[in-house]
Structures are given as C-alpha cells and as structure tokens.
C-alpha cells in the first residue's frame, strides 16, 4: 500500500507546476485515507495525475529516443560510430545480461503502463468528479496504455499483460502471447474511442495534439487491426481518420520539413516537450545531429537506407542532413532539425516527437486494401504518398506488397521502430536481415531477449527462444 500511495504523490508532482506543489503540501489527508484517494476526489488533481502519466512517457528515454534509436540500428537504418557501445544492436547480437539497455526498454514502458493503470483505477466508479471528465480521462489513459503495449509486443513478443497496480498480482504474472494482447488492445481501443472527444483537450499545459482524441484512438486501432490481420477494420478506421480533413491533411512536398513541427496538420498525436513547455527541440534531434562545434558525427544513416531513396524523392532532401566534418561526408536523420533550444530559437521552429501521423493511415489503408484484393485502392493510397514526395505513380507492373514496404521504409525511416516492426510483421526479416548481416543474423533476433533483471524478480517470466 505504501508503494501505491507514494506513486500517486509522484504522479501529482509530475503533473503540477512548482506553484501548485505548495497546494499539495497543504492537503491534510485523513488518518484513515490514502493520499491517492485525496487526489481522485478532485477533478483538478485527477487531471494532474493524468498529466503526470503523460509525463512518464514524455520524459522516458524509451519513448523519446530509444524506440527509434535501438530499433533503427537493429533494422540497419542507422549506425552509431562513436565507439562499439551499440554493436549488439547493429549486429543483432543482443544478450539478456550483457545488453543492459534492454532493461530500460522493458522497465520504462512498464513504468508508464503502471501510471496509466493508476489513473484508470482512481477514476473507476468515481462520483466525486464529473462523469464527462471521468470518461475523457479514462479513455485517454486506456489509449496510451495500449500504445505502450504495442511497442512492448513488437520488441519482445509475449509479455505480461498488467492492468492493475496491485504488486501482489503483477510481480508474478506470466507472459501472454502477442496475439492475445492484440485482441485485448482492440477491445480496449474500441471502448476508449467512444470515451474521448473528437477535439483535442487542454490539461495542465498539455494541449492540442499532445493529448489523445478520438482520431488518435482510431489511428492506433487501424494499426492494431493491420498488425493482427483484421484488414476490413484496419481499412475502416484508417479511412475515418483520413476523412477528418478539418483536423488533418498531408503537407505538400514544399513543406515536408514542417511535418514534425508542433501541431502540424499531419500530426495525430505528439508528445509534449520533455524538458519544459518552452522547449522547442527533441531528444532525437539532440541525439542524432552533430552540433555546431562537432568535429565528428556519432550517428550515420547507413548506405543500405540511403540507397533505397529514388532519384528526385523530396524526402531525401527534406529529411536527410549531409554533414562534412573533419573531411568526412556523413548523413543523419533530419526530421527533427533542432538539437538544442538555441537552434530552435534561431530557426524559429518548435518541434515535438511524433507518435501518430496521417501518412501512416494511407499506408495502413493501402496494405489493408491489398490484403483484401483491392489492388486499385492500394495503388491509389500509395500514389498519394508518392506524389507528395514528388515521385511518379507506382508502376503498373510493381509488386504491390514490396511497394508498400518500400514506401514505409522511406516515409518512416528512423521513426519509432516502424521499419523493424514492418519487416517482421510482413515475414521479410530473415531475407532482408540475412542479406544485410549474413555473419551475425539469426532468426530468433527478431525478438529482443527478456531482460535478465526482470526474470530475476519474476520467476514466471520465460525467455525468448535462442537466448540463454
């Protein structure tokens, strides 16, 4: 009980500003009542708890850089050249003990899940808060919890499905097959989409597209249904999001550099600023880009990725930075152009990490249509993305499945693991990675190992095949 009480205090502190912390100190909890109960007896403090849960995502290394960084290295999109520190990801030779960064991927995502669980529990059957607010906040927490599980199962496969904060239950939960978690996610999202509003809410300086709305729930549903093979519903929900032209539109070719700006018309869901509300740069930008005083670049896009761009692709110009440092030409991801606050100010750009964006909905629908034998419709969606990039329509003789995978590779390179997840989901990982890394690739490396530390604390956690 002490752990649960302490967590709620931490959630509230994360969601409140400094001036509000004094108000928290002034709360005198009754001797027979936990601080968590006090928090969820007020709409304001309940919203602060939800803001704190969002903050657990925003400030997490897993979400703000490692989903992109580690999965991009695993998929052969980017290399770390500063030292050999990431060789295990760049060669797909990760180990449950030696690859200590696995523990962060695992624990930080579960920490966020715990916080969203706590909000859902605190709001359940809560008559002290207006019903409309309870419904909205609960729906947001459920969507974000499902988003967390999406990444977990695509990195680790079967994982424990935790929907409670009771450590007496969670500490010994076994792994649940990914197929079952997809089913659970779909059910959760189907209900959550009707709990959240069409418009973006405002909550403790988390506003606009940094908070879940109905389209975000539907966009994630479209992705979940695609990954689980329900192509009819994947197409349906992608279509519903695309149809929300009052909120969303693809930016034209000339504005590709602005796709990742705060509140861009293509953004369906973004993360709030990780440092402060005035922060205009992202952790990805500060990680991947060389600074104005750099002599070397620590990260380089691979020749394998660069060779995949077609001549004349505007994304190559807008989203790839060429660096010439100490006489060496290298290339870095340039979707986020700010590497610190000074560059954000000088470039007059406010950038935010992107969780869901409109272009994906076109590619989800293209694949769903292709799987449903609607080749014409699939071509139409592919051509929307290609024309936006300044390219010709997909060739009439093209293999549509390969064309879809190719567009995903270019559109979503170094973006939250999309390439890594896609080649595995589409059954291409062994062929692609075997050719790319013939000396180190093993099929079992499609799933990361369950961190040994997690297995040490939970005897019911089994290990993925191929690992010790």
Coordinates of C-alpha atoms in Angstrom, one line a residue:
X1 CA 0.0 0.0 0.0
X2 CA 2.9 2.4 0.8
X3 CA 4.2 1.9 -2.8
X4 CA 0.9 2.7 -4.3
X5 CA 0.5 5.8 -2.2
X6 CA 4.0 7.0 -3.0
X7 CA 3.3 6.5 -6.7
X8 CA 0.3 8.7 -6.7
X9 CA 2.2 11.5 -4.9
X10 CA 4.8 11.2 -7.7
X11 CA 2.2 11.4 -10.4
X12 CA 0.7 14.5 -8.9
X13 CA 4.0 16.3 -8.5
X14 CA 4.9 15.5 -12.1
X15 CA 1.6 17.0 -13.3
X16 CA 1.6 20.1 -11.2
X17 CA 3.8 23.2 -11.7
X18 CA 6.1 24.5 -8.9
X19 CA 3.5 26.9 -7.6
X20 CA 1.0 24.1 -7.3
X21 CA 3.3 22.0 -5.2
X22 CA 2.7 24.2 -2.2
X23 CA -1.0 23.4 -2.5
X24 CA -0.3 19.7 -2.4
X25 CA 1.7 20.2 0.8
X26 CA -1.3 21.9 2.3
X27 CA -3.5 18.8 1.8
X28 CA -4.1 17.1 5.1
X29 CA -5.1 13.6 4.3
X30 CA -7.4 12.0 7.0
X31 CA -5.6 9.4 9.1
X32 CA -7.9 6.6 7.6
X33 CA -7.4 7.8 4.0
X34 CA -4.5 7.4 1.5
X35 CA -3.2 10.4 -0.4
X36 CA -4.3 8.6 -3.6
X37 CA -7.9 8.8 -2.5
X38 CA -7.5 12.5 -2.0
X39 CA -6.1 13.0 -5.4
X40 CA -9.0 11.4 -7.1
X41 CA -11.6 13.3 -5.1
X42 CA -10.8 16.4 -7.2
X43 CA -11.1 16.9 -10.9
X44 CA -8.1 19.2 -10.9
X45 CA -5.8 16.9 -9.0
X46 CA -7.1 13.9 -11.1
X47 CA -6.1 15.8 -14.2
X48 CA -2.7 16.4 -12.7
X49 CA -2.3 12.7 -12.2
X50 CA -3.1 12.1 -15.8
X51 CA -0.7 14.8 -16.8
X52 CA 1.9 13.0 -14.7
X53 CA 1.2 9.8 -16.5
X54 CA 1.8 11.6 -19.9
X55 CA 5.0 13.0 -18.4
X56 CA 6.2 9.4 -17.7
X57 CA 6.1 8.9 -21.4
X58 CA 7.5 12.3 -22.4
X59 CA 10.5 12.0 -20.1
X60 CA 11.2 8.4 -20.7
X61 CA 14.3 7.6 -22.7
X62 CA 12.5 4.6 -24.2
X63 CA 9.8 6.8 -25.8
X64 CA 11.7 9.9 -26.6
X65 CA 14.7 8.3 -28.3
X66 CA 15.3 4.6 -27.7
X67 CA 12.3 3.2 -29.6
X68 CA 13.8 5.0 -32.6
X69 CA 17.5 4.6 -31.9
X70 CA 17.7 0.9 -31.0
X71 CA 15.1 -0.4 -33.5
X72 CA 16.7 1.7 -36.3
X73 CA 20.1 0.2 -35.5
X74 CA 18.6 -3.3 -35.4
X75 CA 16.9 -2.8 -38.8
X76 CA 20.1 -1.4 -40.4
X77 CA 18.9 2.2 -40.8
X78 CA 21.5 3.9 -38.7
X79 CA 24.8 3.2 -37.1
X80 CA 26.5 4.6 -34.0
X81 CA 30.1 5.3 -35.0
X82 CA 31.3 7.0 -31.8
X83 CA 32.5 3.6 -30.3
X84 CA 31.5 0.0 -30.2
X85 CA 28.9 0.6 -27.5
X86 CA 25.9 -0.3 -29.6
X87 CA 27.4 -3.2 -31.6
X88 CA 24.9 -5.6 -30.2
X89 CA 22.0 -3.7 -31.9
X90 CA 24.0 -3.0 -35.0
X91 CA 24.8 -6.7 -35.4
X92 CA 21.6 -8.2 -33.9
X93 CA 23.7 -10.0 -31.2
X94 CA 21.9 -8.6 -28.1
X95 CA 22.0 -10.6 -24.9
X96 CA 19.7 -10.6 -21.9
X97 CA 22.6 -10.0 -19.5
X98 CA 25.2 -8.1 -21.5
X99 CA 22.8 -5.7 -23.3
X100 CA 21.9 -3.7 -20.3
X101 CA 19.8 -1.2 -22.3
X102 CA 17.2 -3.9 -22.7
X103 CA 16.2 -3.4 -19.1
X104 CA 15.5 0.3 -19.8
X105 CA 13.2 -0.5 -22.7
X106 CA 11.3 -3.0 -20.6
X107 CA 11.1 -1.2 -17.3
X108 CA 10.4 2.3 -18.6
X109 CA 7.4 1.1 -20.7
X110 CA 6.0 -0.9 -17.8
X111 CA 6.5 2.2 -15.5
X112 CA 4.3 4.2 -17.9
X113 CA 1.8 1.4 -18.0
X114 CA 1.7 1.4 -14.2
X115 CA 0.9 5.1 -14.2
X116 CA -1.9 4.9 -16.7
X117 CA -3.3 1.9 -14.7
X118 CA -3.3 4.1 -11.6
X119 CA -5.3 6.8 -13.3
X120 CA -7.8 4.2 -14.6
X121 CA -8.2 2.7 -11.2
X122 CA -8.5 6.1 -9.5
X123 CA -11.3 7.1 -11.8
X124 CA -13.3 3.9 -11.7
X125 CA -16.7 4.4 -10.2
X126 CA -15.6 7.9 -9.1
X127 CA -18.7 10.0 -8.2
X128 CA -16.6 12.9 -6.9
X129 CA -15.5 14.0 -10.4
X130 CA -18.0 15.0 -13.3
X131 CA -18.9 11.9 -15.3
X132 CA -17.8 13.6 -18.6
X133 CA -14.3 14.3 -17.2
X134 CA -14.0 10.7 -15.8
X135 CA -14.9 9.3 -19.2
X136 CA -12.5 11.5 -21.1
X137 CA -9.5 10.9 -18.8
X138 CA -10.2 7.2 -18.6
X139 CA -10.3 6.9 -22.4
X140 CA -7.0 8.8 -22.8
X141 CA -5.3 6.6 -20.3
X142 CA -6.6 3.4 -22.0
X143 CA -5.3 4.6 -25.4
X144 CA -1.9 5.4 -24.0
X145 CA -1.7 2.1 -22.2
X146 CA -2.5 0.3 -25.4
X147 CA 0.2 2.4 -27.2
X148 CA 2.7 1.2 -24.6
X149 CA 1.8 -2.5 -25.2
X150 CA 2.0 -2.1 -29.0
X151 CA 5.7 -1.3 -28.6
X152 CA 6.3 -4.0 -26.0
X153 CA 5.0 -6.9 -28.0
X154 CA 6.7 -5.7 -31.2
X155 CA 10.0 -5.7 -29.4
X156 CA 9.7 -8.6 -27.0
X157 CA 6.8 -10.8 -28.3
X158 CA 4.8 -12.3 -25.4
X159 CA 4.8 -10.1 -22.3
X160 CA 2.9 -9.9 -19.1
X161 CA -0.5 -8.1 -19.5
X162 CA -0.7 -5.8 -16.5
X163 CA -3.9 -3.8 -15.9
X164 CA -3.7 -3.3 -12.2
X165 CA -1.3 -1.5 -9.7
X166 CA -1.5 -4.4 -7.2
X167 CA 2.1 -5.5 -7.0
X168 CA 1.0 -8.7 -5.2
X169 CA -0.6 -9.7 -8.6
X170 CA 1.8 -8.0 -11.1
X171 CA 5.0 -9.3 -9.6
X172 CA 4.4 -12.9 -10.7
X173 CA 2.3 -12.6 -13.9
X174 CA 3.4 -14.8 -16.7
X175 CA 3.8 -13.8 -20.3
X176 CA 0.8 -13.5 -22.5
X177 CA 1.0 -14.3 -26.3
X178 CA 1.1 -11.2 -28.5
X179 CA -2.0 -12.4 -30.4
X180 CA -4.0 -12.3 -27.2
X181 CA -2.6 -8.8 -26.3
X182 CA -3.6 -7.6 -29.8
X183 CA -7.2 -8.8 -29.1
X184 CA -7.2 -7.1 -25.7
X185 CA -5.8 -3.9 -27.2
X186 CA -8.5 -3.8 -29.9
X187 CA -11.2 -4.3 -27.3
X188 CA -9.7 -1.5 -25.1
X189 CA -9.4 0.9 -28.0
X190 CA -12.9 0.2 -29.3
X191 CA -14.3 1.3 -26.0
X192 CA -11.8 4.1 -25.4
X193 CA -12.5 5.7 -28.8
X194 CA -16.1 6.4 -27.7
X195 CA -14.9 7.8 -24.3
X196 CA -12.6 10.5 -25.7
X197 CA -13.8 13.6 -27.6
X198 CA -13.3 14.5 -31.3
X199 CA -11.4 17.7 -30.4
X200 CA -8.1 17.9 -28.5
X201 CA -8.4 18.7 -24.8
X202 CA -6.3 21.0 -22.6
X203 CA -4.9 19.7 -19.4
X204 CA -2.2 21.3 -17.2
X205 CA -0.4 22.8 -20.2
X206 CA -0.7 19.6 -22.1
X207 CA -2.8 20.7 -25.0
X208 CA -3.6 20.5 -28.7
X209 CA -2.1 17.4 -30.4
X210 CA -0.2 16.2 -27.4
X211 CA -3.2 14.6 -25.8
X212 CA -5.4 11.8 -27.0
X213 CA -8.5 12.5 -29.0
X214 CA -10.9 10.1 -30.9
X215 CA -8.8 10.2 -34.1
X216 CA -5.7 9.2 -32.2
X217 CA -7.7 6.2 -30.8
X218 CA -8.9 5.3 -34.3
X219 CA -5.4 5.7 -35.8
X220 CA -4.0 3.3 -33.2
X221 CA -6.9 0.9 -33.8
X222 CA -6.2 0.9 -37.6
X223 CA -2.6 0.0 -36.8
X224 CA -3.6 -2.7 -34.3
X225 CA -6.0 -4.3 -36.7
X226 CA -3.5 -4.2 -39.5
X227 CA -0.9 -6.0 -37.4
X228 CA -3.4 -8.6 -36.2
X229 CA -4.8 -9.3 -39.7
X230 CA -8.2 -7.7 -39.5
X231 CA -7.9 -5.8 -42.7
X232 CA -11.5 -4.7 -43.1
X233 CA -11.4 -2.9 -39.8
X234 CA -7.9 -1.5 -40.5
X235 CA -9.2 0.0 -43.7
X236 CA -12.4 1.3 -42.0
X237 CA -10.6 3.2 -39.2
X238 CA -7.8 4.5 -41.4
X239 CA -10.5 5.8 -43.7
X240 CA -12.3 7.5 -40.9
X241 CA -9.1 9.3 -39.8
X242 CA -8.2 10.3 -43.3
X243 CA -11.7 11.7 -43.7
X244 CA -11.2 14.2 -40.8
X245 CA -10.0 16.9 -43.2
X246 CA -11.0 19.6 -40.7
X247 CA -8.2 18.4 -38.5
X248 CA -5.6 16.6 -40.7
X249 CA -4.0 16.9 -44.1
X250 CA -0.7 15.8 -45.6
X251 CA 1.6 18.8 -46.0
X252 CA 2.7 19.4 -49.6
X253 CA 6.1 18.5 -50.9
X254 CA 7.4 22.0 -50.4
X255 CA 6.6 21.8 -46.7
X256 CA 8.0 18.4 -45.9
X257 CA 10.4 20.0 -43.5
X258 CA 7.5 21.1 -41.4
X259 CA 5.8 17.7 -40.8
X260 CA 7.3 17.4 -37.3
X261 CA 6.5 20.8 -36.1
X262 CA 4.3 21.3 -33.1
X263 CA 0.6 21.0 -34.1
X264 CA 1.4 20.3 -37.8
X265 CA -1.7 19.4 -39.7
X266 CA -0.3 15.9 -40.3
X267 CA 0.2 15.2 -36.6
X268 CA -2.5 13.0 -35.0
X269 CA -0.7 12.5 -31.7
X270 CA 2.5 14.1 -30.5
X271 CA 4.4 14.0 -27.2
X272 CA 4.6 17.2 -25.1
X273 CA 8.0 18.8 -24.6
X274 CA 10.3 16.6 -22.5
X275 CA 12.1 19.4 -20.7
X276 CA 9.7 22.3 -20.3
X277 CA 6.7 23.9 -22.0
X278 CA 9.1 26.3 -23.8
X279 CA 11.3 23.5 -25.1
X280 CA 11.4 23.6 -28.9
X281 CA 13.8 20.7 -29.6
X282 CA 13.5 16.9 -29.2
X283 CA 15.8 14.3 -27.6
X284 CA 16.1 12.6 -31.0
X285 CA 17.4 15.9 -32.5
X286 CA 19.9 16.4 -29.8
X287 CA 21.0 12.7 -30.1
X288 CA 21.4 12.2 -33.8
X289 CA 22.5 15.6 -35.1
X290 CA 26.1 16.9 -34.8
X291 CA 26.3 20.3 -33.0
X292 CA 27.7 23.5 -34.4
X293 CA 31.0 22.6 -32.6
X294 CA 31.1 19.0 -33.5
X295 CA 34.1 17.5 -35.4
X296 CA 32.5 14.2 -35.9
X297 CA 29.0 12.8 -36.1
X298 CA 28.2 10.0 -33.7
X299 CA 25.3 8.7 -35.8
X300 CA 25.2 8.0 -39.6
X301 CA 22.4 6.8 -41.8
X302 CA 23.5 3.5 -43.5
X303 CA 24.3 3.2 -47.2
X304 CA 21.6 0.5 -47.2
X305 CA 19.0 3.0 -46.3
X306 CA 20.3 5.9 -48.4
X307 CA 20.4 3.7 -51.5
X308 CA 16.6 2.9 -51.1
X309 CA 15.7 6.5 -52.0
X310 CA 14.6 7.0 -55.6
X311 CA 16.0 9.9 -57.6
X312 CA 14.0 13.1 -57.1
X313 CA 12.4 12.0 -53.8
X314 CA 11.8 15.2 -51.9
X315 CA 12.0 13.3 -48.6
X316 CA 15.7 12.7 -49.3
X317 CA 16.3 16.5 -49.4
X318 CA 13.9 17.4 -46.5
X319 CA 14.6 14.6 -44.0
X320 CA 18.3 13.8 -44.5
X321 CA 21.1 16.1 -43.4
X322 CA 24.5 16.0 -45.1
X323 CA 27.4 16.7 -42.7
X324 CA 31.0 17.3 -43.7
X325 CA 33.1 17.1 -40.5
X326 CA 36.9 16.7 -40.4
X327 CA 36.9 15.9 -44.1
X328 CA 34.3 13.2 -43.9
X329 CA 30.9 13.2 -45.5
X330 CA 28.1 11.6 -43.5
X331 CA 24.3 11.7 -43.4
X332 CA 22.0 12.0 -40.4
X333 CA 18.2 11.9 -39.8
X334 CA 16.9 15.4 -40.3
X335 CA 13.2 15.0 -39.5
X336 CA 14.0 17.0 -36.3
X337 CA 16.3 19.9 -37.1
X338 CA 16.8 21.3 -33.6
X339 CA 19.5 19.9 -31.4
X340 CA 19.1 22.4 -28.6
X341 CA 17.0 25.3 -27.6
X342 CA 19.3 27.8 -29.2
X343 CA 18.8 26.2 -32.7
X344 CA 15.0 26.1 -32.0
X345 CA 15.0 29.8 -31.4
X346 CA 17.4 30.7 -34.3
X347 CA 15.4 28.5 -36.8
X348 CA 12.1 29.7 -35.2
X349 CA 10.9 26.1 -35.1
X350 CA 9.1 24.3 -32.3
X351 CA 9.4 20.6 -32.8
X352 CA 7.7 17.8 -30.9
X353 CA 8.1 14.0 -31.0
X354 CA 5.6 12.3 -33.2
X355 CA 3.6 9.3 -32.0
X356 CA 1.0 9.0 -34.8
X357 CA 0.7 10.9 -38.1
X358 CA -1.5 10.9 -41.1
X359 CA 0.8 9.4 -43.7
X360 CA 0.8 6.1 -41.8
X361 CA -3.0 5.9 -42.2
X362 CA -2.7 6.0 -46.0
X363 CA -0.1 3.2 -45.9
X364 CA -2.2 1.2 -43.5
X365 CA -5.2 1.5 -45.8
X366 CA -3.0 0.7 -48.8
X367 CA -1.9 -2.6 -47.2
X368 CA -5.4 -3.4 -45.9
X369 CA -6.8 -2.9 -49.3
X370 CA -4.1 -5.0 -50.9
X371 CA -4.7 -7.9 -48.5
X372 CA -8.4 -7.6 -49.3
X373 CA -7.7 -7.9 -53.1
X374 CA -8.4 -4.3 -53.8
X375 CA -5.2 -3.6 -55.7
X376 CA -6.6 -0.5 -57.4
X377 CA -7.4 1.1 -54.0
X378 CA -4.0 0.1 -52.7
X379 CA -2.3 1.8 -55.6
X380 CA -4.3 5.0 -55.1
X381 CA -3.1 5.3 -51.5
X382 CA 0.5 4.5 -52.4
X383 CA 0.3 7.2 -55.1
X384 CA -0.9 9.8 -52.6
X385 CA 2.3 9.3 -50.6
X386 CA 4.5 9.1 -53.7
X387 CA 3.0 12.2 -55.3
X388 CA 3.5 14.1 -52.1
X389 CA 7.2 13.2 -52.3
X390 CA 7.4 14.4 -55.9
X391 CA 7.6 10.8 -57.4
X392 CA 5.7 9.2 -60.2
X393 CA 2.9 6.8 -59.5
X394 CA 3.8 3.3 -58.6
X395 CA 4.5 1.2 -61.8
X396 CA 1.6 -0.9 -63.1
X397 CA 3.9 -3.9 -63.0
X398 CA 5.1 -3.3 -59.5
X399 CA 4.7 -5.9 -56.7
X400 CA 2.3 -4.0 -54.5
X401 CA 3.4 -5.7 -51.3
X402 CA 7.0 -4.7 -52.0
X403 CA 6.0 -1.2 -53.0
X404 CA 4.1 -0.8 -49.7
X405 CA 7.1 -2.0 -47.7
X406 CA 9.4 0.3 -49.7
X407 CA 7.2 3.4 -49.0
X408 CA 7.2 2.5 -45.3
X409 CA 10.9 2.3 -45.4
X410 CA 11.4 5.8 -46.8
X411 CA 8.4 7.5 -45.2
X412 CA 9.1 6.2 -41.7
X413 CA 12.9 5.7 -41.6
X414 CA 14.3 6.2 -38.1
X415 CA 10.8 6.7 -36.7
X416 CA 9.8 4.7 -33.6
X417 CA 10.8 1.3 -35.0
X418 CA 8.5 1.3 -38.0
X419 CA 10.9 -0.4 -40.3
X420 CA 11.9 -3.0 -37.7
X421 CA 8.3 -3.9 -36.9
X422 CA 7.2 -3.9 -40.5
X423 CA 9.8 -6.3 -41.9
X424 CA 9.0 -8.8 -39.1
X425 CA 5.2 -8.4 -39.4
X426 CA 5.4 -8.9 -43.2
X427 CA 7.6 -12.0 -42.9
X428 CA 10.6 -10.3 -44.6
X429 CA 13.1 -10.1 -41.7
X430 CA 15.1 -13.3 -42.4
X431 CA 15.5 -12.4 -46.1
X432 CA 16.4 -8.8 -45.5
X433 CA 18.5 -9.0 -42.4
X434 CA 20.2 -12.3 -43.6
X435 CA 21.4 -10.4 -46.7
X436 CA 22.3 -7.3 -44.8
X437 CA 24.2 -9.1 -41.9
X438 CA 25.0 -12.6 -43.1
X439 CA 27.6 -13.2 -40.5
X440 CA 25.6 -12.3 -37.4
X441 CA 21.9 -12.7 -38.3
X442 CA 19.8 -15.4 -36.6
X443 CA 16.0 -15.6 -37.0
X444 CA 15.4 -15.5 -33.2
X445 CA 16.9 -12.0 -33.1
X446 CA 13.6 -10.7 -34.5
X447 CA 12.6 -10.5 -30.8
X448 CA 14.7 -8.9 -28.1
X449 CA 15.6 -11.0 -25.1
X450 CA 13.6 -10.6 -21.9
X451 CA 16.0 -8.7 -19.6
X452 CA 17.6 -10.9 -17.1
X453 CA 16.8 -8.5 -14.3
X454 CA 13.1 -8.8 -15.0
X455 CA 13.4 -12.6 -14.9
X456 CA 15.3 -12.5 -11.7
X457 CA 12.4 -10.7 -10.0
X458 CA 9.6 -12.7 -11.6
X459 CA 10.2 -16.5 -11.7
X460 CA 7.3 -16.9 -14.2
X461 CA 9.0 -14.9 -17.0
X462 CA 10.3 -17.3 -19.6
X463 CA 13.0 -16.3 -22.1
X464 CA 12.6 -15.9 -25.8
X465 CA 13.9 -18.7 -27.9
X466 CA 17.6 -18.5 -28.9
X467 CA 18.8 -16.7 -25.7
X468 CA 20.4 -18.1 -22.6

